[in-house]
mmCIF file of C-alpha atoms in Angstrom:
data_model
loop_
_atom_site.group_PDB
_atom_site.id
_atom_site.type_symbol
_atom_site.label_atom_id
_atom_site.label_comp_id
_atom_site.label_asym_id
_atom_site.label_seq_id
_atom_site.Cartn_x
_atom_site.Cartn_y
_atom_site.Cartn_z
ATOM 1 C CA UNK A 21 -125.773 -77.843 -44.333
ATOM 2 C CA UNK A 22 -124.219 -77.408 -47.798
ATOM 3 C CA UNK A 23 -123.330 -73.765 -49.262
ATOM 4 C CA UNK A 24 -123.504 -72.964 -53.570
ATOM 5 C CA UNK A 25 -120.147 -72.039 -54.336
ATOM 6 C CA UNK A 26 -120.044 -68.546 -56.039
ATOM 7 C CA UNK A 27 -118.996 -69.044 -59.749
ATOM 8 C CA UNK A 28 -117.084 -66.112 -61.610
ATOM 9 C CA UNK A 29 -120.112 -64.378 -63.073
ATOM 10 C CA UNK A 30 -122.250 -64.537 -59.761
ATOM 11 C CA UNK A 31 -123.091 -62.018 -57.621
ATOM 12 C CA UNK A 32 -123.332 -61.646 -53.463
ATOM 13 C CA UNK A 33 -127.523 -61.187 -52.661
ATOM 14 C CA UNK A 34 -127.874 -57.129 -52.441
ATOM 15 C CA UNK A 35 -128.051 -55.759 -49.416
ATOM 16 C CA UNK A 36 -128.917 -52.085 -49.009
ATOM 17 C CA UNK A 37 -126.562 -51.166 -45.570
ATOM 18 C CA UNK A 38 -126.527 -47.376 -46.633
ATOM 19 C CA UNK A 39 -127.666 -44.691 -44.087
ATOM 20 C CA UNK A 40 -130.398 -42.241 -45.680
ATOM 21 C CA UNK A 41 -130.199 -38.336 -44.685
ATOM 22 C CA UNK A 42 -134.003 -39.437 -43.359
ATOM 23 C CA UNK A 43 -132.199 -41.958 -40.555
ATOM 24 C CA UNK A 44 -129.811 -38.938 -39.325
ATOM 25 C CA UNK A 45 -133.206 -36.589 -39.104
ATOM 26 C CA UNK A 46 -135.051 -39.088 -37.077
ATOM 27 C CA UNK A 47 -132.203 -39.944 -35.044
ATOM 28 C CA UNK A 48 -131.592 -36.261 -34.243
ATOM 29 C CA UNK A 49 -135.470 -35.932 -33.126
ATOM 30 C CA UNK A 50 -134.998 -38.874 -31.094
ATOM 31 C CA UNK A 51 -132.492 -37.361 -29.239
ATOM 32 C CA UNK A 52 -133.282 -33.812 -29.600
ATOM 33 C CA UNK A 53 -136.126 -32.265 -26.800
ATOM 34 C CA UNK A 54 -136.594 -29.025 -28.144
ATOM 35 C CA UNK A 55 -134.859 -26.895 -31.023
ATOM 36 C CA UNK A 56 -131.175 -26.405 -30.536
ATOM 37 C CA UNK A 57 -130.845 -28.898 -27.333
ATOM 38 C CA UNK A 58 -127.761 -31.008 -27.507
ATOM 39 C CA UNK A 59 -127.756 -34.064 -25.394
ATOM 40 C CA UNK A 60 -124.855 -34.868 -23.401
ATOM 41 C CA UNK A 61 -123.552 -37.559 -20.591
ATOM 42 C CA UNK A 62 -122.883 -37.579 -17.142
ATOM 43 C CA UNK A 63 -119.472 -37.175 -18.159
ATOM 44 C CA UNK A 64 -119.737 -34.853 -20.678
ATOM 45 C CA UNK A 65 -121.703 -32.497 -18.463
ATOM 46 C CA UNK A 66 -119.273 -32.447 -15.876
ATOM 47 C CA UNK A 67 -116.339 -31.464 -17.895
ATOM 48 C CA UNK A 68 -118.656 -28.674 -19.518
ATOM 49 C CA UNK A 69 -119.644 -27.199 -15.720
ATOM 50 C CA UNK A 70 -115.800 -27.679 -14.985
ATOM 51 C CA UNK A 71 -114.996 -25.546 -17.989
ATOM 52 C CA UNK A 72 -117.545 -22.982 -17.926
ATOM 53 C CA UNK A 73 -117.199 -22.781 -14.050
ATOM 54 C CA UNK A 74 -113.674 -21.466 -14.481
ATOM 55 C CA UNK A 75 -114.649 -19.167 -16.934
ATOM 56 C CA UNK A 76 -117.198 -17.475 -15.648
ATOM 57 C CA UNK A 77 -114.687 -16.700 -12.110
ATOM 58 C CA UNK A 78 -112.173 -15.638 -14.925
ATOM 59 C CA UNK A 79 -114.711 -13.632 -16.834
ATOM 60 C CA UNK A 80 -117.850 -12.780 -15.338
ATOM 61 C CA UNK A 81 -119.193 -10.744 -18.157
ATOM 62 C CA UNK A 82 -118.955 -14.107 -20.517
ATOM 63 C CA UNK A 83 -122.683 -14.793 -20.498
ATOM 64 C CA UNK A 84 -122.328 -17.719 -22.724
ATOM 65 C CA UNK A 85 -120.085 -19.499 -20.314
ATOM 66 C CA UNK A 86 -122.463 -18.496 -16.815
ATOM 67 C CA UNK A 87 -125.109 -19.683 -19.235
ATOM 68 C CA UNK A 88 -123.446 -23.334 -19.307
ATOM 69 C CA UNK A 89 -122.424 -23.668 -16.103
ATOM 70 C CA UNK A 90 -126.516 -23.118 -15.101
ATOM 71 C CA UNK A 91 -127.652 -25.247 -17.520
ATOM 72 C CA UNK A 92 -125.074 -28.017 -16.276
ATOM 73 C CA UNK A 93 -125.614 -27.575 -12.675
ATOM 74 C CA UNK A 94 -128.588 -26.709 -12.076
ATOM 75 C CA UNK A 95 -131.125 -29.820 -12.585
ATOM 76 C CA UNK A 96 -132.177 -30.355 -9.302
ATOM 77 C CA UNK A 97 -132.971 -26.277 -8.515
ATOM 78 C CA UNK A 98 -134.709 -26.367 -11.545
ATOM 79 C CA UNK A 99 -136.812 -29.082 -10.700
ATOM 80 C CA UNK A 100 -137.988 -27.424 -7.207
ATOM 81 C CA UNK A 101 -138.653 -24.513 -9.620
ATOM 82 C CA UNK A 102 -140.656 -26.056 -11.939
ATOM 83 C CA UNK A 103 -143.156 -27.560 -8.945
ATOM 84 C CA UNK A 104 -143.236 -23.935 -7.332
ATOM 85 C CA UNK A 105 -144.546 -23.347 -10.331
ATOM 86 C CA UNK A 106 -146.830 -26.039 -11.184
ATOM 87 C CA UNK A 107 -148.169 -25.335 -7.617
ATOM 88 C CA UNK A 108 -149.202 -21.998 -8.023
ATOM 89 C CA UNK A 109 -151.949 -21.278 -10.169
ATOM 90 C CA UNK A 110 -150.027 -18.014 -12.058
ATOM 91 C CA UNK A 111 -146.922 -20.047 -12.586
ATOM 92 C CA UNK A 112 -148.699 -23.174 -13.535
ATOM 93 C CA UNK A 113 -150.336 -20.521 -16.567
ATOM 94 C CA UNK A 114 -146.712 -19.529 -17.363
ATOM 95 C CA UNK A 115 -145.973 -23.318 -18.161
ATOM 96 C CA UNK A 116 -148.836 -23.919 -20.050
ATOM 97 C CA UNK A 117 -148.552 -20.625 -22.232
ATOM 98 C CA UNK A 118 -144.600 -20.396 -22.227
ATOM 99 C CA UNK A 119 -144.475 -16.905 -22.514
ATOM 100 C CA UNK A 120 -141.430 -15.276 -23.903
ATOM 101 C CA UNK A 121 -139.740 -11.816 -23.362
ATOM 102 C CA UNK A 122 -138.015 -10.686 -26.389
ATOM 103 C CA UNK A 123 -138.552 -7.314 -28.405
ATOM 104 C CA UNK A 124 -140.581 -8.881 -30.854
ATOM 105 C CA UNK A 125 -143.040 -9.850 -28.341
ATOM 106 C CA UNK A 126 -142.466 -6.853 -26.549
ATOM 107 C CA UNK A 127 -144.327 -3.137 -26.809
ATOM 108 C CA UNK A 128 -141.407 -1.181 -26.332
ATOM 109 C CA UNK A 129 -143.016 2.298 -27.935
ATOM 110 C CA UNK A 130 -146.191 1.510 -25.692
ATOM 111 C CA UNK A 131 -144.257 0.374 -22.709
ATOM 112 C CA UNK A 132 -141.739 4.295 -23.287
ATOM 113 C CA UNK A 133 -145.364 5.852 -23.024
ATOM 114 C CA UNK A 134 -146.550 4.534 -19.863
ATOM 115 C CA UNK A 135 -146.218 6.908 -17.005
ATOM 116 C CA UNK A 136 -143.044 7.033 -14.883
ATOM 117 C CA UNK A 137 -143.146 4.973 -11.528
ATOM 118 C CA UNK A 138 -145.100 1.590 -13.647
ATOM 119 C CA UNK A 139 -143.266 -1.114 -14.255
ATOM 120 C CA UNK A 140 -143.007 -1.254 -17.743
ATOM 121 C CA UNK A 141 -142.023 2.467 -18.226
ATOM 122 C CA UNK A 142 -138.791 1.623 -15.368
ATOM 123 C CA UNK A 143 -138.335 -1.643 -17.217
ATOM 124 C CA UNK A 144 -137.632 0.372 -20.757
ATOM 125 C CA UNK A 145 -136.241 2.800 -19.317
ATOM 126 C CA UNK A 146 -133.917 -0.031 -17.340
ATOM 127 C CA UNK A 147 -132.786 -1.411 -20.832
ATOM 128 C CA UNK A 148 -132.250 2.332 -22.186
ATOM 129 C CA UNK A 149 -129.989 3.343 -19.824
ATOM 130 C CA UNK A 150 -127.586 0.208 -19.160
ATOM 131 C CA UNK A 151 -128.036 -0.601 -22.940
ATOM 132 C CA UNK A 152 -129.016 -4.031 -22.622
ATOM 133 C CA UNK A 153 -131.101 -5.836 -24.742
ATOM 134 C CA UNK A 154 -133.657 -9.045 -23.994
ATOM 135 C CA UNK A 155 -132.747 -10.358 -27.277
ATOM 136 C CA UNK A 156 -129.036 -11.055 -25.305
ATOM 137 C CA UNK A 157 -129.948 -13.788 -23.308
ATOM 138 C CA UNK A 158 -128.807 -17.381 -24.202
ATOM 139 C CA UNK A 159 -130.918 -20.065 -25.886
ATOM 140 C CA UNK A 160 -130.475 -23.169 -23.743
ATOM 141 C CA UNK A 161 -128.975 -25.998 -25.129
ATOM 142 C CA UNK A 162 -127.563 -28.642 -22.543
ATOM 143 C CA UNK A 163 -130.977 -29.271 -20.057
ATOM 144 C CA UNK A 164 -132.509 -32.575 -20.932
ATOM 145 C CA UNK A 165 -135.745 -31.920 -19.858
ATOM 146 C CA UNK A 166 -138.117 -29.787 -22.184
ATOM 147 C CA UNK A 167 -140.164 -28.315 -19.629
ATOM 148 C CA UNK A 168 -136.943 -27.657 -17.086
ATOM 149 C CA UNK A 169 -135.267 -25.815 -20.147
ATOM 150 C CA UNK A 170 -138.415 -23.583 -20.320
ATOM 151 C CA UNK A 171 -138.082 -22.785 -16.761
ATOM 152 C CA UNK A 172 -133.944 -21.597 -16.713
ATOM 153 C CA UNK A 173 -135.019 -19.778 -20.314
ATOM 154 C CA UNK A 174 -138.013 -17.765 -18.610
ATOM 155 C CA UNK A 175 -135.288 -17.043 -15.457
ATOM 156 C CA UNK A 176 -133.073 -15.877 -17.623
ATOM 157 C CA UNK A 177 -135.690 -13.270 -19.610
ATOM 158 C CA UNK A 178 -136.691 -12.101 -15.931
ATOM 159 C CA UNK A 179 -133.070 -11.609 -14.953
ATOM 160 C CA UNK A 180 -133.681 -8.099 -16.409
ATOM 161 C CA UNK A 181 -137.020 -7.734 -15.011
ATOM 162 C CA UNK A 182 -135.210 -8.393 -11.490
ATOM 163 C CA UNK A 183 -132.354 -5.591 -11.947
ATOM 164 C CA UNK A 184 -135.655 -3.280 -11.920
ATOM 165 C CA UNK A 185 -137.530 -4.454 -9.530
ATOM 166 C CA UNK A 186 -134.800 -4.441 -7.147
ATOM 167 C CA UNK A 187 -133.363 -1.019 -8.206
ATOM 168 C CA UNK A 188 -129.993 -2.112 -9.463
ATOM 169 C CA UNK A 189 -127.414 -1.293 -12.100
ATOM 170 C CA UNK A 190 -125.361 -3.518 -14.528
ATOM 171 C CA UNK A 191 -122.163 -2.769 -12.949
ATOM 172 C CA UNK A 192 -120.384 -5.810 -11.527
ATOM 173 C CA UNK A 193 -121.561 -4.309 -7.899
ATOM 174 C CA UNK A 194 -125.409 -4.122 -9.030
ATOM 175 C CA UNK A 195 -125.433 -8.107 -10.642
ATOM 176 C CA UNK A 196 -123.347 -9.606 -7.429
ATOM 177 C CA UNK A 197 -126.769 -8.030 -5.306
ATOM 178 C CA UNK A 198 -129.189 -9.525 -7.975
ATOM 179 C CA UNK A 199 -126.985 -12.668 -7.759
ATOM 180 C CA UNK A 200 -127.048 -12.696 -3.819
ATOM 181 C CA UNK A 201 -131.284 -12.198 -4.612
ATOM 182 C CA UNK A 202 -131.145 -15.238 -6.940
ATOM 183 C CA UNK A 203 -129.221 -17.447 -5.329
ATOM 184 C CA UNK A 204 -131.810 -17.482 -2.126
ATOM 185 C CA UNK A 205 -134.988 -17.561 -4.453
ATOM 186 C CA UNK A 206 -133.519 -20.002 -7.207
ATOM 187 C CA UNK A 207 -131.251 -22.389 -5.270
ATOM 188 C CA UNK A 208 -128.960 -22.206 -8.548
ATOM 189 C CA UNK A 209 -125.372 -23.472 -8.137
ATOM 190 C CA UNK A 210 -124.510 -21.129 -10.864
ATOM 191 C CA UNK A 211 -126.264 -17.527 -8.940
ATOM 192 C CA UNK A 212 -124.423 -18.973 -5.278
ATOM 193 C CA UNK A 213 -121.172 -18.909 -7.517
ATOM 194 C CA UNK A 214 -121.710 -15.774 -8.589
ATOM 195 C CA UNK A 215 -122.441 -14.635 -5.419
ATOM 196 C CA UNK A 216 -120.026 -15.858 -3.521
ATOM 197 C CA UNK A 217 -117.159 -15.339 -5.706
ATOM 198 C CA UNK A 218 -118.222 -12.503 -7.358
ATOM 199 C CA UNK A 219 -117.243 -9.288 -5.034
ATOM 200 C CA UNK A 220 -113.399 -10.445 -5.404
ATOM 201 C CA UNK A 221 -113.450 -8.064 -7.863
ATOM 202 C CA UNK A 222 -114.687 -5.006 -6.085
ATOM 203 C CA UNK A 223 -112.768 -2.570 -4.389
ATOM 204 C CA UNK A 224 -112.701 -1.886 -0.752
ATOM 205 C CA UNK A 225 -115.577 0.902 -0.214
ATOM 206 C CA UNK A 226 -117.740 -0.898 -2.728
ATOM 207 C CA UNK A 227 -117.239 -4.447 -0.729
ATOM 208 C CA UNK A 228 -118.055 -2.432 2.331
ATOM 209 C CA UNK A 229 -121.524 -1.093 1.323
ATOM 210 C CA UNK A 230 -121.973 -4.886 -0.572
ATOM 211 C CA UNK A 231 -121.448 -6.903 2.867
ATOM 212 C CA UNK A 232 -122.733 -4.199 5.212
ATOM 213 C CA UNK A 233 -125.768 -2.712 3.597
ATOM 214 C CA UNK A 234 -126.743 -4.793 0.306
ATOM 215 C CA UNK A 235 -126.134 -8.742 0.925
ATOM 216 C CA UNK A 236 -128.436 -8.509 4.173
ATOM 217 C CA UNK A 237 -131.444 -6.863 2.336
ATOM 218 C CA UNK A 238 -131.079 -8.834 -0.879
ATOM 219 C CA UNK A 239 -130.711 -11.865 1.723
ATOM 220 C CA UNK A 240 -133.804 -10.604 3.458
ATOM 221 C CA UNK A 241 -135.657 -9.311 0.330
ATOM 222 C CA UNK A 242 -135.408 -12.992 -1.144
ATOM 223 C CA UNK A 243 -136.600 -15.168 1.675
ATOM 224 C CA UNK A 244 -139.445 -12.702 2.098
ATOM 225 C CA UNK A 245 -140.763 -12.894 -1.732
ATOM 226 C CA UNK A 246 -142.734 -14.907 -3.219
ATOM 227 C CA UNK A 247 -141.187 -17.455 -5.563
ATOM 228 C CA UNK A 248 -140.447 -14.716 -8.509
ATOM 229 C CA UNK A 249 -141.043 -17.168 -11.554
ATOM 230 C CA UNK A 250 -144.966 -17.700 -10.717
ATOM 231 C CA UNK A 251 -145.478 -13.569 -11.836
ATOM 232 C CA UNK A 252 -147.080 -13.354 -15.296
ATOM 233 C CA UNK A 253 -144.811 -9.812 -15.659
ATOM 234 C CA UNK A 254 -146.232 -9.440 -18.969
ATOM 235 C CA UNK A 255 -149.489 -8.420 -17.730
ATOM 236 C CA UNK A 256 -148.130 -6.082 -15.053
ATOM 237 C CA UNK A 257 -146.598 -3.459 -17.100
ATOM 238 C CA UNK A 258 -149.287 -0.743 -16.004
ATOM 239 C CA UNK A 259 -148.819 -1.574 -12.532
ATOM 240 C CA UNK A 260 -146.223 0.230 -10.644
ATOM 241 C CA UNK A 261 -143.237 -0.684 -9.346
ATOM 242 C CA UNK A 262 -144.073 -0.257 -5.733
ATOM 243 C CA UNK A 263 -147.139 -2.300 -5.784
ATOM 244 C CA UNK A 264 -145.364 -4.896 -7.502
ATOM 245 C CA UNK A 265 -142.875 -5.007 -4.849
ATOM 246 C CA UNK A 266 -145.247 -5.253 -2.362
ATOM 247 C CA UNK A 267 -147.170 -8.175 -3.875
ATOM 248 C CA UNK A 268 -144.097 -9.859 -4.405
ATOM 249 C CA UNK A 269 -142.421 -9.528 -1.005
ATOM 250 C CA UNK A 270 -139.191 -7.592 -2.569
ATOM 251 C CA UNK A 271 -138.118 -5.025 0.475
ATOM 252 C CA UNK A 272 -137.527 -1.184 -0.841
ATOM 253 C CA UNK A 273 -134.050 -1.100 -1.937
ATOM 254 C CA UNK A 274 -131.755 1.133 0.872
ATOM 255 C CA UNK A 275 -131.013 4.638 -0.166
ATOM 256 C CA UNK A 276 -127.479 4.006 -1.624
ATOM 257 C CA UNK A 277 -125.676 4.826 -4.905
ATOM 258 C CA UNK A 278 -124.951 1.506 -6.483
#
């Protein structure tokens, strides 16, 4: 095999190695599942639930961080979720229409007019007096799985929907009971940590009612309910709360100042 040697004036044949801002687009929809998802390994995903998990003990009102931690650990719940849901004929509609809660698809000024005792009148009124928002929760980012993202998203937007149903505040006391709820309908690592770990911070007559009085029937309450992510909630705003509990399986919270 013989090879031209280059003379001074020659040139090496062009080739054109550069990387176009069109490669890095299609790369990042390769990768990407759904807007704002960032893929990440094994690895990687453990040292984020490691992070966030100490966090979250350290700071239980850093939603961002509670928000990683069920995003991280949570794949296998979420699958057992997601075929709940793909078993039941109202959940299997949720994951074809991927319904969102978020003021701007919600009524508020229709759901404020609905008598007192439906569920959408106690849901605003919920949000009015705790001064939460549904615009707060977390877009997730670290599920690889399109459909299983959808799921944790529409459990977080219920979350609120939850704290009504079962009668409780935003105080730390009120989301350890919703947690306790969670934890036996979800399977989430993330709502048994919180759970578990949350009433640490409670004091002594609070932790009393909480062990004595709450954790049974929020124990009870969620092995007796249906699965709670197969209700299409945003056609049962004119229903009332009490029915909806009833069709559900959610026991009527005990008579105790939370």
């Amino acid at each position: 095999m013989r090879f031209r040697q280059l003379g001074r004036g020659d040139q090496l044949p062009h080739t054109d190695l550069r990387v176009t801002a069109e490669d890095h687009v299609d790369e990042e929809r390769y990768y990407q599942l759904y807007p704002g998802h960032i893929p990440t390994s094994p690895l990687q995903k453990a040292l984020l639930s490691a992070g966030s998990a100490f966090m979250a003990l350290y700071n239980p009102y850093r939603h961002d961080m509670v928000a990683v931690l069920g995003e991280t650990t949570g794949s296998s719940a979420l699958r057992s979720l997601r075929d709940k849901m793909r078993h039941d004929p109202e959940g299997y509609q949720i994951l074809q229409e991927r319904p969102r809660i978020r003021l701007s698809t919600l009524d508020v000024t229709g759901l404020r007019g609905l008598p007192d005792g439906t569920f959408g009148r106690e849901y605003v009124r919920f949000l009015d007096s705790n001064r939460v928002s549904p615009d707060t929760r977390m877009p997730v980012k670290f599920v690889d799985d399109e459909e299983l993202a959808y799921v944790i998203q529409r459990y977080r937007e219920v979350h609120d929907l939850m704290h009504t149903l079962l009668g409780m505040p935003t105080n730390m006391l009120g989301e350890v009971v919703v947690k306790w709820f969670e934890a036996v309908q979800t399977g989430l690592p993330m709502c048994i940590l919180g759970a578990v770990f949350g009433p640490v911070r409670l004091n002594a007559r609070k932790l009393q009612i909480l062990t004595t009085e709450l954790i049974p029937w929020a124990v009870q309450s969620g092995r007796n309910a249906s699965c709670v992510l197969n209700f299409y909630y945003e056609n049962r705003w004119e229903q009332t709360v009490e029915s909806l509990r009833e069709e559900i399986g959610i026991l009527h919270p005990p008579a105790i100042c939370v």
